[in-house]
Coordinates of C-alpha atoms and ligand atoms in Angstrom, one line a residue:
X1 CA 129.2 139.7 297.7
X2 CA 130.9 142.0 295.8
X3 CA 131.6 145.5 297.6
X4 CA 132.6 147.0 294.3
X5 CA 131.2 147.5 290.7
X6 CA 132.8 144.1 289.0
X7 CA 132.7 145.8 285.8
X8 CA 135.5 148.3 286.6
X9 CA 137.7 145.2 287.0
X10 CA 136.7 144.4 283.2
X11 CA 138.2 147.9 282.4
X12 CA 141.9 148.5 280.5
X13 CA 143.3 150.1 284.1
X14 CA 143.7 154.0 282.5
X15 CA 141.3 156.0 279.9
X16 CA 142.9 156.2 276.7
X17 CA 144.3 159.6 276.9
X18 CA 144.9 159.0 280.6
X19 CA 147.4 156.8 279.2
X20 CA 149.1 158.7 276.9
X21 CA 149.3 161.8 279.0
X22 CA 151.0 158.7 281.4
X23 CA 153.8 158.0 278.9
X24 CA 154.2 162.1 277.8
X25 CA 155.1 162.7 281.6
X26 CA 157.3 159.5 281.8
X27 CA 159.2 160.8 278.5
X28 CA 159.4 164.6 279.8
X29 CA 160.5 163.4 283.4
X30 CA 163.3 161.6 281.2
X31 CA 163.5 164.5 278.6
X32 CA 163.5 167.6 280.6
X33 CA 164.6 169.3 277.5
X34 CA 162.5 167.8 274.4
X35 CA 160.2 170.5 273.6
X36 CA 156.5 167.6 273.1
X37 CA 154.5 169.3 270.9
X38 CA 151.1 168.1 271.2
X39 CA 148.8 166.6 268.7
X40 CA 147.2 164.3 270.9
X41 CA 144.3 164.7 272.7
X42 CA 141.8 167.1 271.1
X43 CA 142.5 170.4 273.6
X44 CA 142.0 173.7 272.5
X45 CA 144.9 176.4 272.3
X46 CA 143.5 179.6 271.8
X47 CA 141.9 182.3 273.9
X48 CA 138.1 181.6 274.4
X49 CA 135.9 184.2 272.2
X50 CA 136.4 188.0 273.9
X51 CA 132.4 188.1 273.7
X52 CA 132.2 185.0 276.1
X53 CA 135.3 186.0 278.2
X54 CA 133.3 189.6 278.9
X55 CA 130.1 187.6 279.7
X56 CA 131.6 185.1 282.0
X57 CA 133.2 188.7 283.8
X58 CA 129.7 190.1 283.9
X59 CA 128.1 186.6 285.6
X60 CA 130.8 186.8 288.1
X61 CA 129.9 190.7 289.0
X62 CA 126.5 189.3 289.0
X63 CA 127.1 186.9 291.9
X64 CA 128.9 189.7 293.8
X65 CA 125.1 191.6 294.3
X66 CA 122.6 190.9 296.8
X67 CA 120.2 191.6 293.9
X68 CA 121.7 189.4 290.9
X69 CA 123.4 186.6 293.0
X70 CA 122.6 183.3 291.7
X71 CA 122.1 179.8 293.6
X72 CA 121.2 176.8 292.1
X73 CA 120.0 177.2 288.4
X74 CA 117.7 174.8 286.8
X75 CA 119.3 171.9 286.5
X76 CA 118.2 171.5 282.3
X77 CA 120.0 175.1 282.5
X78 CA 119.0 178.5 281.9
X79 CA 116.1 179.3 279.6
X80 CA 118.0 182.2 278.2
X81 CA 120.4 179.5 276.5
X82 CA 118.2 176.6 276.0
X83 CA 116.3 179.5 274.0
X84 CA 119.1 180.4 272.0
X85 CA 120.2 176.6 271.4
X86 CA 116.6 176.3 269.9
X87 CA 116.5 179.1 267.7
X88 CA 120.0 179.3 266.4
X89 CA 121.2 175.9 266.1
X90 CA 118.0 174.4 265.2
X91 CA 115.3 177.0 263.9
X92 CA 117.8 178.4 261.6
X93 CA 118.3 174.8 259.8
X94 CA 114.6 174.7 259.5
X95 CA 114.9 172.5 262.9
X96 CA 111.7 172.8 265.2
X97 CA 113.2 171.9 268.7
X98 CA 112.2 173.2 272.0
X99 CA 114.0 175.0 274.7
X100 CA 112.3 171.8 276.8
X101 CA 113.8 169.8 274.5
X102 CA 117.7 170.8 275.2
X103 CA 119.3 169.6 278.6
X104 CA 122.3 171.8 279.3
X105 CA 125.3 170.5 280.9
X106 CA 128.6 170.1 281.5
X107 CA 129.7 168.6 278.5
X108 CA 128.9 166.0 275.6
X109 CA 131.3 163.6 277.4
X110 CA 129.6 162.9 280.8
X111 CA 126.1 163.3 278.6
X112 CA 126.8 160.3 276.3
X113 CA 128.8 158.5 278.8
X114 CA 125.7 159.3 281.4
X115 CA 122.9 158.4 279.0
X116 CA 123.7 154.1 279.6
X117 CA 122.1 154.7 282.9
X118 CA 118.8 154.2 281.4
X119 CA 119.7 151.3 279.5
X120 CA 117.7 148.1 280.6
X121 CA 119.6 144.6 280.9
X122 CA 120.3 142.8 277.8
X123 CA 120.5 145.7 275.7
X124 CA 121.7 145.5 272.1
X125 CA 124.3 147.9 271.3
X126 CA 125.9 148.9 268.3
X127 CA 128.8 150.8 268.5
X128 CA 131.0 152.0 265.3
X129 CA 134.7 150.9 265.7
X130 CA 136.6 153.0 265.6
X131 CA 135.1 155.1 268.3
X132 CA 135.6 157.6 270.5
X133 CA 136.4 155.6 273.8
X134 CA 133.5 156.6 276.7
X135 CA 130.7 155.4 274.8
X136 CA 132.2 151.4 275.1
X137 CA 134.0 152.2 278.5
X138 CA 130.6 153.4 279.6
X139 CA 128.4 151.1 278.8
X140 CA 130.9 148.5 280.2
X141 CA 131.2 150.4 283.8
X142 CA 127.2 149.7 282.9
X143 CA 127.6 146.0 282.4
X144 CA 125.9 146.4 279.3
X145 CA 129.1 145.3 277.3
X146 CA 129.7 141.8 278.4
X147 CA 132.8 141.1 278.3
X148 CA 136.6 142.0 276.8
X149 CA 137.9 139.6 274.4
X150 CA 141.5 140.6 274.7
X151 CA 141.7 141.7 271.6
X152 CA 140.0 145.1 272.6
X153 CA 136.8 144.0 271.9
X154 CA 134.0 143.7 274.2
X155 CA 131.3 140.4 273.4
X156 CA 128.2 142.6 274.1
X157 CA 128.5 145.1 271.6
X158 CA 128.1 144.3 268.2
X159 CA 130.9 146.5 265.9
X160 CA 129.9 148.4 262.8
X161 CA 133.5 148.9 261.1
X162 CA 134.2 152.3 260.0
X163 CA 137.4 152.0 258.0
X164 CA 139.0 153.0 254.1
X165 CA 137.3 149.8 253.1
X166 CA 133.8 151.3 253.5
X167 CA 134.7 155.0 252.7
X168 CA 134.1 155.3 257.1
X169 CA 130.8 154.6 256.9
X170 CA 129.3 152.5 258.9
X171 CA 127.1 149.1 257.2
X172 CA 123.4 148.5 258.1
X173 CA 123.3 145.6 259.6
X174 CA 120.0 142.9 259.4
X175 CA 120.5 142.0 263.0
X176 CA 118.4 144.1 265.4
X177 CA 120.1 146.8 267.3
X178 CA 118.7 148.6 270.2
X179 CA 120.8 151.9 270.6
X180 CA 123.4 152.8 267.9
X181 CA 125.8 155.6 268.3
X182 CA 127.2 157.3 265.9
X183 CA 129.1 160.3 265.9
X184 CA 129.5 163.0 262.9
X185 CA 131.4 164.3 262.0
X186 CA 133.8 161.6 263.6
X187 CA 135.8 161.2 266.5
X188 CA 139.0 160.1 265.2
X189 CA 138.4 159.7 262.0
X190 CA 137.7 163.0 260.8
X191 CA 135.2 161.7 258.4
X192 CA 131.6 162.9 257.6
X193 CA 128.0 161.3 256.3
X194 CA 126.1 162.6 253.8
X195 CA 122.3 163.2 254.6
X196 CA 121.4 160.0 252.5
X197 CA 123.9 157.5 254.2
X198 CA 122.8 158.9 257.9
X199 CA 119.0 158.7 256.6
X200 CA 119.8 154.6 256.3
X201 CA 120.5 154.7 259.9
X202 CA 117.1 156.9 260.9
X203 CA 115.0 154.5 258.9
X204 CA 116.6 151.7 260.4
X205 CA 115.9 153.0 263.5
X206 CA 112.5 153.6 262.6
X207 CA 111.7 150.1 261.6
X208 CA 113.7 148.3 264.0
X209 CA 112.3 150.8 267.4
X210 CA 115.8 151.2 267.8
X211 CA 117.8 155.0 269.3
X212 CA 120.6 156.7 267.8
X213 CA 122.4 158.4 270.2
X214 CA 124.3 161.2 267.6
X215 CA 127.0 162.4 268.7
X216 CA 127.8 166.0 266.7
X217 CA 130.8 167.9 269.3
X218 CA 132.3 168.4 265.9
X219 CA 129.5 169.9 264.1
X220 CA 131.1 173.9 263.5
X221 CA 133.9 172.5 261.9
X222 CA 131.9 171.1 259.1
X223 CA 132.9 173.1 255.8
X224 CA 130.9 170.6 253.0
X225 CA 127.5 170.6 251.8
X226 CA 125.1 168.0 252.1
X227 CA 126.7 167.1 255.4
X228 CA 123.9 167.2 258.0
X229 CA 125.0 169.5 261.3
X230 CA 122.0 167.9 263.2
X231 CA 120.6 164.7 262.7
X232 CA 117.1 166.3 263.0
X233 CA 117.2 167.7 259.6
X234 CA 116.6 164.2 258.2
X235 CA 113.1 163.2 258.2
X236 CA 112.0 160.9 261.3
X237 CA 115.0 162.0 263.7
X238 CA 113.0 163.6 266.2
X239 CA 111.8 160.2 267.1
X240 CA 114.5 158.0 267.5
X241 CA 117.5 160.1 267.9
X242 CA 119.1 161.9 270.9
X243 CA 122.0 164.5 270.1
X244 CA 125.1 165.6 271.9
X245 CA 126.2 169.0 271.3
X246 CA 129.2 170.6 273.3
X247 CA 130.9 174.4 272.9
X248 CA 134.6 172.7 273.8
X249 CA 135.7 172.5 270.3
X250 CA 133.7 175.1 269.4
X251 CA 134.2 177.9 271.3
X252 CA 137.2 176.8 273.1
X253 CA 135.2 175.6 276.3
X254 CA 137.4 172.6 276.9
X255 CA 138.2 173.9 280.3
X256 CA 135.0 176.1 281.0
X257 CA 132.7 173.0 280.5
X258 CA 129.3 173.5 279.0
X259 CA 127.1 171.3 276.4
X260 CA 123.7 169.9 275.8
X261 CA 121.8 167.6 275.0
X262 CA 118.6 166.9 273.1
X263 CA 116.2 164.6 274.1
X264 CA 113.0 165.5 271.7
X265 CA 109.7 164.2 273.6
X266 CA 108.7 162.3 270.8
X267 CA 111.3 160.1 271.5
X268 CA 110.1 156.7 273.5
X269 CA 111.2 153.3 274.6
X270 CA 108.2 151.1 275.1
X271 CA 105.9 154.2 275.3
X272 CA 108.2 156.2 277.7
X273 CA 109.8 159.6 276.8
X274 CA 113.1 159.3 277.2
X275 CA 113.5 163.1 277.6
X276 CA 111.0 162.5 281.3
X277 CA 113.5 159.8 281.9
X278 CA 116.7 162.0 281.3
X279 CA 115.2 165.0 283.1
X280 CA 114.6 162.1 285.9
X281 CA 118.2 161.3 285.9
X282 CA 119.7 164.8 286.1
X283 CA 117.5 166.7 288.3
X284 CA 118.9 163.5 290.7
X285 CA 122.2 163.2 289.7
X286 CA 123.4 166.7 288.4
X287 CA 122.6 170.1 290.0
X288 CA 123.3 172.2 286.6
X289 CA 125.9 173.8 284.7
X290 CA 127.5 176.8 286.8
X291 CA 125.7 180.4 285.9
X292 CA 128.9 181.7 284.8
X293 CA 129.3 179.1 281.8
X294 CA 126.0 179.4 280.5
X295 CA 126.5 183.4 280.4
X296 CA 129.7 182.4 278.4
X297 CA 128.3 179.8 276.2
X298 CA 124.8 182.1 275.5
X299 CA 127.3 184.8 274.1
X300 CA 128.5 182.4 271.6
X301 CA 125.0 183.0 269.9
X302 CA 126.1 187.0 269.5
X303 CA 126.5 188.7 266.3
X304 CA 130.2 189.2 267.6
X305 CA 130.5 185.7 269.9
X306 CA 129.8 183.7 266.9
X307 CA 132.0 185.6 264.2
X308 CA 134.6 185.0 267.1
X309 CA 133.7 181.1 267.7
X310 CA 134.1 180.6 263.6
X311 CA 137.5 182.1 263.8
X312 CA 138.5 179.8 265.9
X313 CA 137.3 177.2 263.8
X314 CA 138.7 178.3 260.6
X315 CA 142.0 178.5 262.6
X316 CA 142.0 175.2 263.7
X317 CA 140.7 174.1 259.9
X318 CA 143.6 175.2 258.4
X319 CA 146.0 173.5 261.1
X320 CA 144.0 170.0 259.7
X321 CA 144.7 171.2 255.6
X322 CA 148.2 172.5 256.8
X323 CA 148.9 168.2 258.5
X324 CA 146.6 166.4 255.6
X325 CA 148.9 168.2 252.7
X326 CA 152.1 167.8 254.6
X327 CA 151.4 163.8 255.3
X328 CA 150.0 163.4 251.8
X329 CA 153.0 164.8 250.0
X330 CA 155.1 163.0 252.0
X331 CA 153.4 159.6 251.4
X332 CA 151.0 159.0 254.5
X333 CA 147.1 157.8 253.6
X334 CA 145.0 160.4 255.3
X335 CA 141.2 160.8 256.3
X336 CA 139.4 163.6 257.6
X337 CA 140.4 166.9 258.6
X338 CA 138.2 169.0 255.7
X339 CA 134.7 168.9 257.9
X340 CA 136.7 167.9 261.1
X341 CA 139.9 168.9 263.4
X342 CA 141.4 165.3 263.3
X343 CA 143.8 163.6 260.5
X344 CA 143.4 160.3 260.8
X345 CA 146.6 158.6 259.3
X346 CA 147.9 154.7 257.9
X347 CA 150.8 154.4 260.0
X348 CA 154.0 153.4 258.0
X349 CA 154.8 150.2 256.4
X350 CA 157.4 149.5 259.1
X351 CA 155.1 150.6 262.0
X352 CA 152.2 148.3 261.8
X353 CA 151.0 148.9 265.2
X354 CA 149.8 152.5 266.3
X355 CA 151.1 152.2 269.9
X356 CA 155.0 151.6 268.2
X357 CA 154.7 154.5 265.7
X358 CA 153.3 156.4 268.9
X359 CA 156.0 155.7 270.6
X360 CA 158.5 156.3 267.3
X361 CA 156.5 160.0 267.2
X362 CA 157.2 160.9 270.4
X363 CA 160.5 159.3 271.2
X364 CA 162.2 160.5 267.7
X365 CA 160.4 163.7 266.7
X366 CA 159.0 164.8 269.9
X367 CA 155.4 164.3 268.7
X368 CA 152.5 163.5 270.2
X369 CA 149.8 161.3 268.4
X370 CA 146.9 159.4 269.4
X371 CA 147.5 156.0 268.8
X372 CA 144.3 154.5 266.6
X373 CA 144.0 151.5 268.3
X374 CA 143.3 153.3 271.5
X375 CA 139.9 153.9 269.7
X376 CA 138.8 150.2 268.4
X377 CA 140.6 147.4 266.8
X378 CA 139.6 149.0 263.5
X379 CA 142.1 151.7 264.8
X380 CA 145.3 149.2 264.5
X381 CA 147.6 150.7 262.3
X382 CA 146.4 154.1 262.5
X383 CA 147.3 157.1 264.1
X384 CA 145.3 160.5 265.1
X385 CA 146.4 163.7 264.7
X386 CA 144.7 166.9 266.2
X387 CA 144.8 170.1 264.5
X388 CA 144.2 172.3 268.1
X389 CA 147.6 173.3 268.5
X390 CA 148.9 176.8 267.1
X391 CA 149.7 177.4 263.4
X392 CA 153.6 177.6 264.3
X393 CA 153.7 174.4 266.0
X394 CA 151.5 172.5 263.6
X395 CA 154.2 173.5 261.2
X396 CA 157.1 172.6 263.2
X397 CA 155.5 169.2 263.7
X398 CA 154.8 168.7 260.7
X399 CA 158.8 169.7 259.8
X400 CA 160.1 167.2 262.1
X401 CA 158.1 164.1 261.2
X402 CA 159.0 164.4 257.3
X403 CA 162.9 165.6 257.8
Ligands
MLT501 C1 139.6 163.7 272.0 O1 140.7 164.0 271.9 O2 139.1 162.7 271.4 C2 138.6 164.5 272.8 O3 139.3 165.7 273.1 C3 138.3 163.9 274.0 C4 137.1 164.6 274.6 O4 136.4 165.4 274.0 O5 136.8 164.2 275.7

């Protein structure tokens, strides 16, 4: 009998950026004086919005009262953000989605890493590649990936390449899929579907009585038209597609932790609706966002939170121009980083694998990268840049890599 989860042993022993936070340490400890200046993991550097610092002061005063203390909160969260979720992120795009709709929670990473748990046995997954790592590391913790071929690959999950030779987006495939996930715009490539390219995934999910679990953390920083910011504005969405939404990028809640989820009731597996299912799931497994980050997140959606959040986002924008013209005119291939905050770049021709021109980043120019094959075999040869540190450092970085 086995006393633990087999499918952990399948794992690669440490989380991608587990790992490369590993090797930073071991290089400083070795390095007390090389000054790392971090593009790796995609961590926000500047002070949260003053309209949500103010409200996550009031909340706390609130808890201080015998009249405006707070216990346990409903665990889909507070109507007073669900309520503004519906009517400014989706009303205002012509969206019709209910506050019973949106699940609030602590973030779009344990939501899409959490939603396998309602994944029957023998499920068919399709998974884009490169991707951002929880959704495959999930599913295998699941034992809905099979197993690892080696080579990074996992023999339950059937890859949709997202690489230069497809302009990033991803092929429809004739087999039958059961859940896809995609994620727009993308985590790492920095890349973006049009509304007619993501509408061949709905229909396919239409026909086929498959989900797409959409993935849009990224969705403020889109600058382009005809990019979709919600997978509900194409036709059909609302009954085949979940979506993951989270404040961390956008309003600097990395550390605060608040996101949601929508799980539309129209949405059903086998006449079920997934969004009883969810509500199922997390009324058992999670008690809630805290009080004090829903206060904080709801003033996002203030005149003055939102002109605040969108500064932060043009600020991080022009860290992404400031790395994609500074690689370009110094040679590097480069995706992304106009309707996202990652630069997603061809290593050199001497650096074939992204782990050595990692470690050539870090070692020789005090760098920090993500390496692209940390995200998918389609990753080899790639690294990722993020565009969350300040405008200085971006600079700096980009100074030492091309001296
Ligand atoms: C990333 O760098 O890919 C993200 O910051 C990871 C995350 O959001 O969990």
């Amino acid at each position: 009998m086995d006393k633990i989860n087999p499918n952990f042993q399948k794992l690669a022993p440490s989380y991608l950026f587990s790992e490369i936070a590993h090797r930073m340490g071991a290089y400083q400890e070795a390095n007390p004086t090389a000054k790392l200046i971090k593009m790796g993991i995609g961590d926000v550097t500047r002070p949260l919005p003053s309209a949500c610092i103010r409200a996550m002061h009031e909340a706390v005063d609130e808890l201080a009262s015998i009249e405006s203390m707070k216990g346990y909160g409903p665990e889909a969260g507070y109507l007073f953000l669900r309520q503004a979720i519906s009517d400014a992120d989706y009303k205002a795009r012509g969206v019709d989605i209910a506050p019973s709709e949106i699940f609030v929670s602590d973030g779009a990473k344990s939501d899409t890493a959490n939603f396998s748990d309602l994944f029957g046995s023998g499920i068919k997954l399709g998974i884009t590649n490169p991707v951002y790592p929880v959704y495959v590391d999930a599913n295998a913790m699941g034992g809905h990936a099979g197993d690892p071929d080696g080579r990074g690959n996992w023999s339950g999950i059937t890859y949709l390449p997202t690489n230069a030779s497809n302009g990033f987006v991803p092929e429809l495939l004739k087999a039958h899929l059961d859940v896809i996930y995609l994620c727009f715009p993308n985590n790492p490539t920095g890349t973006t579907l049009k509304k007619a390219q993501l509408k061949e995934w709905v229909d396919y999910a239409l026909r086929e009585k498959a989900l797409i679990f959409f993935d849009a953390a990224y969705e403020r920083f889109i600058t382009e038209n005809d990019v979709p910011h919600s997978i509900y504005e194409i036709e059909g969405a609302k009954e085949c597609a979940i979506e993951f939404r989270s404040f961390s990028k956008t309003a600097g809640f990395t550390g605060v932790r608040c996101g949601y989820t929508v799980v539309p009731h129209d949405v059903k597996s086998n006449g079920v609706e997934l969004n009883a299912l969810w509500s199922r799931r997390q009324t058992t497994k999670f008690n809630g966002a805290s009080y004090i980050s829903q206060k904080g997140a709801a003033a996002i959606y203030t005149p003055e939170g939102h002109e605040e959040a969108m500064a932060l986002i043009k600020y991080y924008l022009e860290n992404a121009r400031t790395i994609r013209e500074a690689m370009t005119r110094a040679g590097y291939e480069c995706f992304g980083g106009v309707n996202a905050p990652y630069v997603w770049i061809k290593t050199p021709a001497d650096f074939p694998k992204s782990w050595d021109f990692f470690q050539y980043l870090m070692e020789e120019k005090n760098v920090i990268s993500t390496p692209g094959v940390g995200f998918g075999s389609e990753g080899e040869g790639y690294i990722r840049l993020s565009a969350f540190n300040t405008h200085e450092l971006t600079s700096e970085a980009m100074n030492r890599i091309l001296r």
